[in-house]
CSV table of C-alpha atoms in Angstrom, one decimal:
chain,number,residue,atom,x,y,z
A,1,MET,CA,12.8,7.8,-5.8
A,2,SER,CA,12.0,9.3,-9.1
A,3,VAL,CA,12.1,13.0,-10.0
A,4,LEU,CA,8.6,14.4,-10.7
A,5,LEU,CA,9.4,18.0,-11.2
A,6,GLU,CA,12.7,19.5,-12.4
A,7,CYS,CA,13.2,23.2,-12.5
A,8,LYS,CA,16.5,24.3,-14.0
A,9,ASN,CA,17.8,27.9,-14.1
A,10,LEU,CA,14.3,29.5,-14.3
A,11,SER,CA,14.2,33.3,-14.5
A,12,HIS,CA,11.2,35.6,-14.9
A,13,ARG,CA,10.8,39.3,-15.3
A,14,TYR,CA,7.9,41.6,-15.1
A,15,GLY,CA,9.2,44.4,-17.4
A,16,LYS,CA,12.5,45.4,-15.8
A,17,LYS,CA,11.7,43.9,-12.4
A,18,VAL,CA,13.3,40.5,-11.9
A,19,ALA,CA,10.8,38.2,-10.2
A,20,LEU,CA,12.7,34.9,-10.4
A,21,ASP,CA,16.5,34.7,-10.8
A,22,ASP,CA,18.1,31.5,-11.8
A,23,VAL,CA,15.9,29.2,-9.7
A,24,SER,CA,16.7,25.5,-9.7
A,25,PHE,CA,15.3,22.7,-7.6
A,26,GLN,CA,13.7,19.2,-7.9
A,27,ILE,CA,10.6,17.6,-6.5
A,28,GLU,CA,10.7,13.9,-6.1
A,29,SER,CA,7.6,11.8,-6.2
A,30,GLY,CA,5.9,11.1,-2.9
A,31,LYS,CA,7.2,14.2,-1.2
A,32,ILE,CA,5.7,17.2,0.5
A,33,ILE,CA,7.7,20.4,-0.2
A,34,GLY,CA,7.2,23.7,1.6
A,35,LEU,CA,7.9,27.0,-0.2
A,36,PHE,CA,8.5,29.9,2.1
A,37,GLY,CA,9.5,33.6,1.7
A,38,PRO,CA,8.2,37.1,2.4
A,39,ASN,CA,5.5,38.7,0.3
A,40,GLY,CA,6.9,39.7,-3.1
A,41,SER,CA,9.7,37.2,-3.0
A,42,GLY,CA,8.6,35.3,-6.1
A,43,LYS,CA,6.6,32.3,-4.6
A,44,THR,CA,3.4,33.0,-6.6
A,45,THR,CA,5.4,33.7,-9.8
A,46,LEU,CA,7.1,30.4,-9.4
A,47,ILE,CA,3.8,28.6,-8.8
A,48,LYS,CA,2.2,30.3,-11.8
A,49,GLN,CA,5.1,29.0,-13.9
A,50,ILE,CA,4.6,25.4,-12.6
A,51,VAL,CA,0.9,25.4,-13.2
A,52,GLY,CA,1.2,27.0,-16.7
A,53,LEU,CA,-0.4,30.4,-16.0
A,54,LEU,CA,2.8,32.1,-17.1
A,55,GLN,CA,4.7,31.3,-20.2
A,56,ASP,CA,7.9,29.3,-19.5
A,57,GLU,CA,9.7,30.2,-22.8
A,58,LYS,CA,12.9,28.4,-22.1
A,59,GLN,CA,11.1,25.3,-20.9
A,60,ALA,CA,13.1,25.5,-17.6
A,61,ILE,CA,10.4,23.4,-15.9
A,62,LYS,CA,9.8,19.7,-16.7
A,63,ILE,CA,7.0,17.7,-15.0
A,64,ASP,CA,7.2,14.0,-15.5
A,65,GLY,CA,9.8,14.8,-18.1
A,66,GLU,CA,7.7,17.1,-20.2
A,67,PRO,CA,7.7,20.9,-20.5
A,68,VAL,CA,4.7,22.7,-18.9
A,69,GLY,CA,1.7,22.5,-21.3
A,70,GLU,CA,-1.6,20.8,-21.7
A,71,THR,CA,-0.1,17.4,-20.8
A,72,THR,CA,1.4,18.6,-17.5
A,73,LYS,CA,-1.7,20.6,-16.6
A,74,ALA,CA,-3.7,17.4,-16.6
A,75,LYS,CA,-1.3,16.0,-14.0
A,76,VAL,CA,-1.2,19.1,-11.7
A,77,SER,CA,-4.0,20.1,-9.4
A,78,TYR,CA,-3.7,23.7,-8.3
A,79,SER,CA,-5.3,25.8,-5.6
A,80,PRO,CA,-4.8,29.5,-6.1
A,81,ASP,CA,-4.1,31.9,-3.2
A,82,ARG,CA,-7.7,33.2,-3.2
A,83,LEU,CA,-11.0,31.4,-3.5
A,84,ALA,CA,-11.3,30.5,-7.1
A,85,PHE,CA,-15.1,30.6,-7.3
A,86,LYS,CA,-17.8,33.3,-7.3
A,87,GLY,CA,-20.1,33.6,-4.3
A,88,ASP,CA,-23.3,32.9,-6.3
A,89,ARG,CA,-22.3,29.3,-6.9
A,90,LYS,CA,-23.3,26.4,-4.8
A,91,VAL,CA,-20.9,23.6,-3.7
A,92,SER,CA,-22.8,21.3,-6.1
A,93,ASP,CA,-22.0,23.7,-9.0
A,94,LEU,CA,-18.3,23.4,-8.2
A,95,LEU,CA,-18.6,19.6,-8.2
A,96,ASP,CA,-20.2,19.7,-11.6
A,97,PHE,CA,-17.5,22.1,-12.8
A,98,TYR,CA,-14.7,19.9,-11.6
A,99,GLU,CA,-16.3,16.8,-13.1
A,100,LEU,CA,-16.6,18.5,-16.4
A,101,MET,CA,-13.1,19.9,-16.4
A,102,TYR,CA,-11.0,17.1,-15.0
A,103,ASP,CA,-11.1,13.4,-16.0
A,104,ASP,CA,-9.2,12.5,-12.8
A,105,PHE,CA,-11.8,14.1,-10.5
A,106,ASP,CA,-13.3,11.6,-8.1
A,107,ARG,CA,-16.7,13.2,-7.3
A,108,GLY,CA,-17.8,10.5,-4.8
A,109,HIS,CA,-14.6,11.0,-2.9
A,110,ALA,CA,-15.1,14.8,-2.8
A,111,GLU,CA,-18.8,14.4,-1.6
A,112,GLU,CA,-17.7,12.0,1.1
A,113,ALA,CA,-15.0,14.4,2.3
A,114,LEU,CA,-17.4,17.3,2.3
A,115,ALA,CA,-20.0,15.4,4.2
A,116,GLY,CA,-17.4,14.3,6.7
A,117,LEU,CA,-16.9,18.0,7.5
A,118,GLY,CA,-20.6,18.8,7.5
A,119,ILE,CA,-20.4,20.9,4.4
A,120,ASP,CA,-23.7,20.8,2.6
A,121,THR,CA,-23.5,20.7,-1.2
A,122,GLY,CA,-26.5,23.0,-1.5
A,123,GLU,CA,-24.6,25.8,0.3
A,124,TYR,CA,-23.6,29.0,-1.5
A,125,ILE,CA,-19.9,29.8,-1.6
A,126,GLY,CA,-20.7,33.5,-0.8
A,127,LYS,CA,-22.5,32.5,2.4
A,128,MET,CA,-19.7,30.4,3.8
A,129,SER,CA,-17.2,31.4,6.3
A,130,LYS,CA,-13.7,31.9,4.9
A,131,GLY,CA,-12.5,28.7,6.6
A,132,THR,CA,-15.3,26.6,5.1
A,133,GLY,CA,-14.6,28.1,1.7
A,134,GLU,CA,-11.0,27.2,2.0
A,135,LYS,CA,-11.8,23.6,3.2
A,136,THR,CA,-14.2,23.2,0.2
A,137,GLN,CA,-11.6,24.4,-2.3
A,138,ILE,CA,-8.9,22.1,-0.8
A,139,ILE,CA,-11.2,19.1,-0.9
A,140,LEU,CA,-12.0,19.8,-4.6
A,141,VAL,CA,-8.3,20.2,-5.4
A,142,MET,CA,-7.3,17.1,-3.5
A,143,SER,CA,-10.1,15.0,-5.0
A,144,ARG,CA,-8.3,14.9,-8.3
A,145,LYS,CA,-6.0,12.0,-8.8
A,146,ALA,CA,-3.1,14.2,-9.7
A,147,LYS,CA,0.7,13.6,-9.6
A,148,LEU,CA,1.4,17.0,-8.2
A,149,TYR,CA,-0.7,19.2,-5.9
A,150,VAL,CA,0.2,22.9,-5.8
A,151,LEU,CA,-1.4,24.8,-3.0
A,152,ASP,CA,-0.8,28.6,-2.8
A,153,GLU,CA,-1.4,29.8,0.7
A,154,PRO,CA,-4.3,27.6,1.7
A,155,PHE,CA,-4.3,29.0,5.3
A,156,ALA,CA,-4.7,32.8,4.7
A,157,GLY,CA,-7.2,34.4,7.0
A,158,ILE,CA,-8.6,31.2,8.5
A,159,ASP,CA,-8.6,30.2,12.2
A,160,PRO,CA,-6.3,27.6,13.8
A,161,VAL,CA,-8.9,24.9,13.9
A,162,ALA,CA,-9.7,25.3,10.2
A,163,ARG,CA,-5.9,25.3,9.5
A,164,GLU,CA,-5.5,22.0,11.2
A,165,THR,CA,-8.5,20.6,9.2
A,166,VAL,CA,-7.0,21.8,6.0
A,167,ILE,CA,-3.7,20.1,6.9
A,168,ARG,CA,-5.5,16.8,7.6
A,169,ILE,CA,-7.4,17.1,4.3
A,170,MET,CA,-4.1,17.3,2.5
A,171,LEU,CA,-2.5,14.4,4.3
A,172,GLN,CA,-5.6,12.2,4.1
A,173,ASN,CA,-6.2,12.7,0.3
A,174,MET,CA,-2.8,12.7,-1.2
A,175,PRO,CA,-2.1,9.6,-3.3
A,176,GLU,CA,1.0,7.7,-2.1
A,177,ASP,CA,3.2,8.5,-5.0
A,178,ALA,CA,2.0,12.0,-5.6
A,179,SER,CA,3.8,15.1,-4.4
A,180,LEU,CA,2.6,18.3,-2.9
A,181,LEU,CA,4.1,21.8,-3.1
A,182,LEU,CA,2.8,24.1,-0.4
A,183,SER,CA,3.4,27.8,-0.4
A,184,THR,CA,2.6,29.4,2.9
A,185,HIS,CA,3.5,31.9,5.7
A,186,HIS,CA,2.3,29.4,8.3
A,187,ILE,CA,5.6,27.7,8.9
A,188,GLN,CA,5.1,26.5,12.5
A,189,GLU,CA,1.8,24.8,11.6
A,190,THR,CA,3.2,23.1,8.6
A,191,GLU,CA,6.9,22.2,9.3
A,192,GLN,CA,6.0,18.8,10.8
A,193,ILE,CA,4.4,17.6,7.6
A,194,LEU,CA,7.2,18.6,5.2
A,195,ASP,CA,9.9,16.5,3.6
A,196,LYS,CA,11.8,19.5,2.3
A,197,ALA,CA,11.7,23.2,2.6
A,198,ILE,CA,12.7,25.9,0.1
A,199,PHE,CA,13.2,29.5,1.1
A,200,ILE,CA,13.0,32.1,-1.6
A,201,LYS,CA,14.3,35.7,-1.2
A,202,GLU,CA,14.1,38.4,-3.8
A,203,GLY,CA,13.6,35.8,-6.6
A,204,LYS,CA,16.5,33.6,-5.5
A,205,ILE,CA,16.5,30.3,-3.7
A,206,VAL,CA,18.5,30.8,-0.5
A,207,PHE,CA,17.8,27.6,1.3
A,208,GLN,CA,16.7,24.1,0.3
A,209,LYS,CA,17.0,21.2,2.7
A,210,SER,CA,15.4,18.1,4.2
A,211,VAL,CA,13.6,19.4,7.2
A,212,GLU,CA,14.3,16.2,9.2
A,213,GLU,CA,18.0,16.4,8.4
A,214,MET,CA,18.1,20.0,9.5
A,215,ARG,CA,16.6,19.1,12.9
A,216,GLU,CA,19.1,16.3,13.3
A,217,GLU,CA,22.2,18.3,12.3
A,218,SER,CA,21.5,21.7,13.9
A,219,GLY,CA,18.8,20.9,16.5
A,220,ARG,CA,16.8,23.8,15.1
A,221,SER,CA,13.2,24.1,14.0
A,222,LEU,CA,12.4,25.3,10.5
A,223,SER,CA,10.8,28.5,12.0
A,224,GLU,CA,14.2,29.3,13.6
A,225,ALA,CA,16.0,28.7,10.4
A,226,TYR,CA,13.5,31.0,8.6
A,227,MET,CA,14.0,33.8,11.1
A,228,GLU,CA,17.7,33.5,10.7
A,229,VAL,CA,17.6,33.8,6.9
A,230,PHE,CA,15.0,36.6,6.7
A,231,ARG,CA,15.3,38.7,9.9
B,1,MET,CA,-5.5,16.5,18.2
B,2,PRO,CA,-2.1,16.6,16.5
B,3,TRP,CA,0.6,15.0,18.6
B,4,ASN,CA,2.5,17.3,20.7
B,5,LEU,CA,6.0,17.2,19.1
B,6,ASP,CA,9.0,19.5,19.3
B,7,SER,CA,9.9,21.1,16.0
B,8,ASP,CA,13.6,21.2,16.9
B,9,ARG,CA,14.2,17.5,17.4
B,10,PRO,CA,13.9,14.9,14.7
B,11,ILE,CA,10.2,14.0,14.3
B,12,PHE,CA,11.1,10.4,13.5
B,13,LEU,CA,12.6,9.8,17.0
B,14,GLN,CA,9.6,11.4,18.7
B,15,ILE,CA,7.1,9.3,16.8
B,16,VAL,CA,9.0,6.1,17.7
B,17,GLU,CA,9.0,7.2,21.4
B,18,ARG,CA,5.4,8.0,21.3
B,19,LEU,CA,4.4,4.7,19.7
B,20,GLU,CA,6.6,2.8,22.1
B,21,SER,CA,4.9,4.4,25.0
B,22,ASP,CA,1.5,3.8,23.5
B,23,ILE,CA,2.4,0.1,23.2
B,24,VAL,CA,3.8,-0.1,26.8
B,25,SER,CA,0.8,1.7,28.2
B,26,GLY,CA,-1.5,-0.7,26.5
B,27,LYS,CA,-3.2,1.8,24.2
B,28,TYR,CA,-2.2,-0.7,21.6
B,29,ALA,CA,-2.5,-4.1,23.2
B,30,PRO,CA,-0.3,-7.1,22.4
B,31,GLY,CA,-1.4,-8.7,19.2
B,32,GLU,CA,-3.6,-5.6,18.3
B,33,LYS,CA,-3.5,-4.2,14.8
B,34,LEU,CA,-1.9,-0.8,14.4
B,35,PRO,CA,-3.8,1.8,12.4
B,36,ALA,CA,-2.4,2.2,8.8
B,37,VAL,CA,0.5,4.5,8.3
B,38,ARG,CA,-1.6,7.1,6.5
B,39,GLU,CA,-4.2,7.0,9.3
B,40,LEU,CA,-1.5,7.5,12.0
B,41,ALA,CA,0.1,10.3,10.0
B,42,VAL,CA,-3.2,12.1,9.7
B,43,GLU,CA,-3.9,11.6,13.4
B,44,ALA,CA,-0.5,12.9,14.4
B,45,ALA,CA,-0.5,15.6,11.6
B,46,VAL,CA,3.0,14.6,10.5
B,47,ASN,CA,4.7,13.7,7.3
B,48,PRO,CA,3.6,10.3,6.0
B,49,ASN,CA,7.1,9.3,5.0
B,50,THR,CA,8.4,10.0,8.5
B,51,MET,CA,5.5,7.9,10.0
B,52,GLN,CA,6.4,5.1,7.6
B,53,LYS,CA,10.0,5.2,8.7
B,54,ALA,CA,9.0,5.2,12.4
B,55,CYS,CA,6.7,2.1,11.9
B,56,ALA,CA,9.5,0.3,10.0
B,57,GLU,CA,11.8,1.1,13.0
B,58,LEU,CA,9.3,-0.4,15.5
B,59,GLU,CA,9.3,-3.5,13.3
B,60,ARG,CA,13.1,-3.6,13.1
B,61,ILE,CA,13.4,-3.5,16.9
B,62,GLY,CA,10.7,-6.2,17.3
B,63,LEU,CA,7.9,-4.3,18.9
B,64,VAL,CA,5.6,-4.8,15.9
B,65,TYR,CA,5.5,-7.3,13.1
B,66,SER,CA,3.9,-7.1,9.8
B,67,GLN,CA,1.7,-9.5,8.0
B,68,ARG,CA,2.1,-9.2,4.3
B,69,THR,CA,-1.3,-7.9,3.3
B,70,SER,CA,-3.1,-7.2,6.5
B,71,GLY,CA,-0.9,-4.6,8.1
B,72,ARG,CA,1.2,-4.2,11.3
B,73,PHE,CA,0.5,-5.8,14.7
B,74,VAL,CA,1.9,-5.3,18.1
B,75,THR,CA,4.1,-8.1,19.3
B,76,GLU,CA,2.6,-10.7,21.5
B,77,ASP,CA,6.0,-11.2,23.2
B,78,LYS,CA,5.3,-9.6,26.6
B,79,LYS,CA,8.9,-9.8,27.6
B,80,ARG,CA,9.8,-7.6,24.6
B,81,ILE,CA,7.2,-5.1,25.7
B,82,ASP,CA,8.5,-5.2,29.3
B,83,GLN,CA,12.0,-4.6,28.0
B,84,THR,CA,10.8,-1.4,26.3
B,85,ARG,CA,9.0,-0.4,29.5
B,86,LYS,CA,12.3,-0.6,31.4
B,87,ASP,CA,14.1,1.2,28.6
B,88,LEU,CA,11.6,4.1,28.6
B,89,ALA,CA,11.7,4.2,32.4
B,90,LYS,CA,15.5,4.4,32.5
B,91,LYS,CA,15.4,7.2,29.9
B,92,THR,CA,12.9,9.2,31.9
B,93,ALA,CA,14.8,8.7,35.1
B,94,LYS,CA,18.0,9.8,33.4
B,95,ALA,CA,16.3,12.9,32.0
B,96,PHE,CA,15.0,13.7,35.5
B,97,LEU,CA,18.5,13.4,37.1
B,98,GLN,CA,20.0,15.5,34.4
B,99,LYS,CA,17.4,18.2,35.0
B,100,MET,CA,18.2,18.1,38.7
B,101,GLU,CA,21.9,18.4,38.0
B,102,GLU,CA,21.2,21.5,36.0
B,103,LEU,CA,19.4,22.9,39.0
B,104,GLY,CA,22.4,22.2,41.1
B,105,ILE,CA,20.8,19.3,43.0
B,106,SER,CA,22.8,16.2,43.7
B,107,ARG,CA,21.6,12.7,43.0
B,108,ASP,CA,21.1,12.0,46.7
B,109,GLU,CA,19.2,15.3,47.2
B,110,ALA,CA,17.1,14.5,44.2
B,111,LEU,CA,16.2,11.1,45.6
B,112,LYS,CA,15.0,12.6,48.8
B,113,LEU,CA,12.6,14.8,46.9
B,114,LEU,CA,10.8,11.8,45.6
């Protein structure tokens, strides 16, 4: 199993406030990793470093052996924690945008997935329910043939049925050797799809384990482990 | 619907049990092709690597066999399937008796309840 992402001793400050403190972990190819922690623990800062939205001056993160930059951005497909598009755009505009921006975007695949969920490409983003907006965004993100998918809270404010659909979109569309980093508060809904979980607390990693090994060794669910660490 | 699995027991074992029982019950008939690993993982809403491991385990214990390019098939060996049926039945009976014991009911008393 080869290492896709390596993060070594990453720290980040906003002024005097330490957002990430000596964070190290690896993501192997073909794995699904869950990133958990309370609000303000550093999850989004870490994700912004990985996708290149914050400067990684010390080159602490390497993706496919290269420091974060244009080359790695082309291999990483990212879904931010809010809808990335304005309401006056239609789904078809987003398809055009993705096609223009990303060489690895498979438009036919995205159209098929949208049709499968009954999402009309003529629909305006602003007129959709939150759940439909999120499904659309995840379909676009997952329709790139990336090596790493990074999803920042794809379940916020959407109902349980929509959450289940989003999980299926992820599983269905992930290429076999690609990896997925999922940051979310919805631990119970996602723990069965994870290979590994990482807990982050006040900028530090306080737990990283294979979820299946944890179940075997301690007979605990990930939700229980989370409550123990953060309660 | 996602499969109803306990988050505090290894998912791998639960998937194996579920697929065993699907084969015993005839949901997947002898000789029938199993859905692809990905498809099963999406149906169950579980990690695809874990589903892959579970399917490999079914193959290892002889309940399914794979044909190089065309996927995995349920064994046509009815004796093998019957063996699994008996194993699953024994497991279920054992769990029942254990539960009765926890309730303070002896084996004989438990049998009378049936």
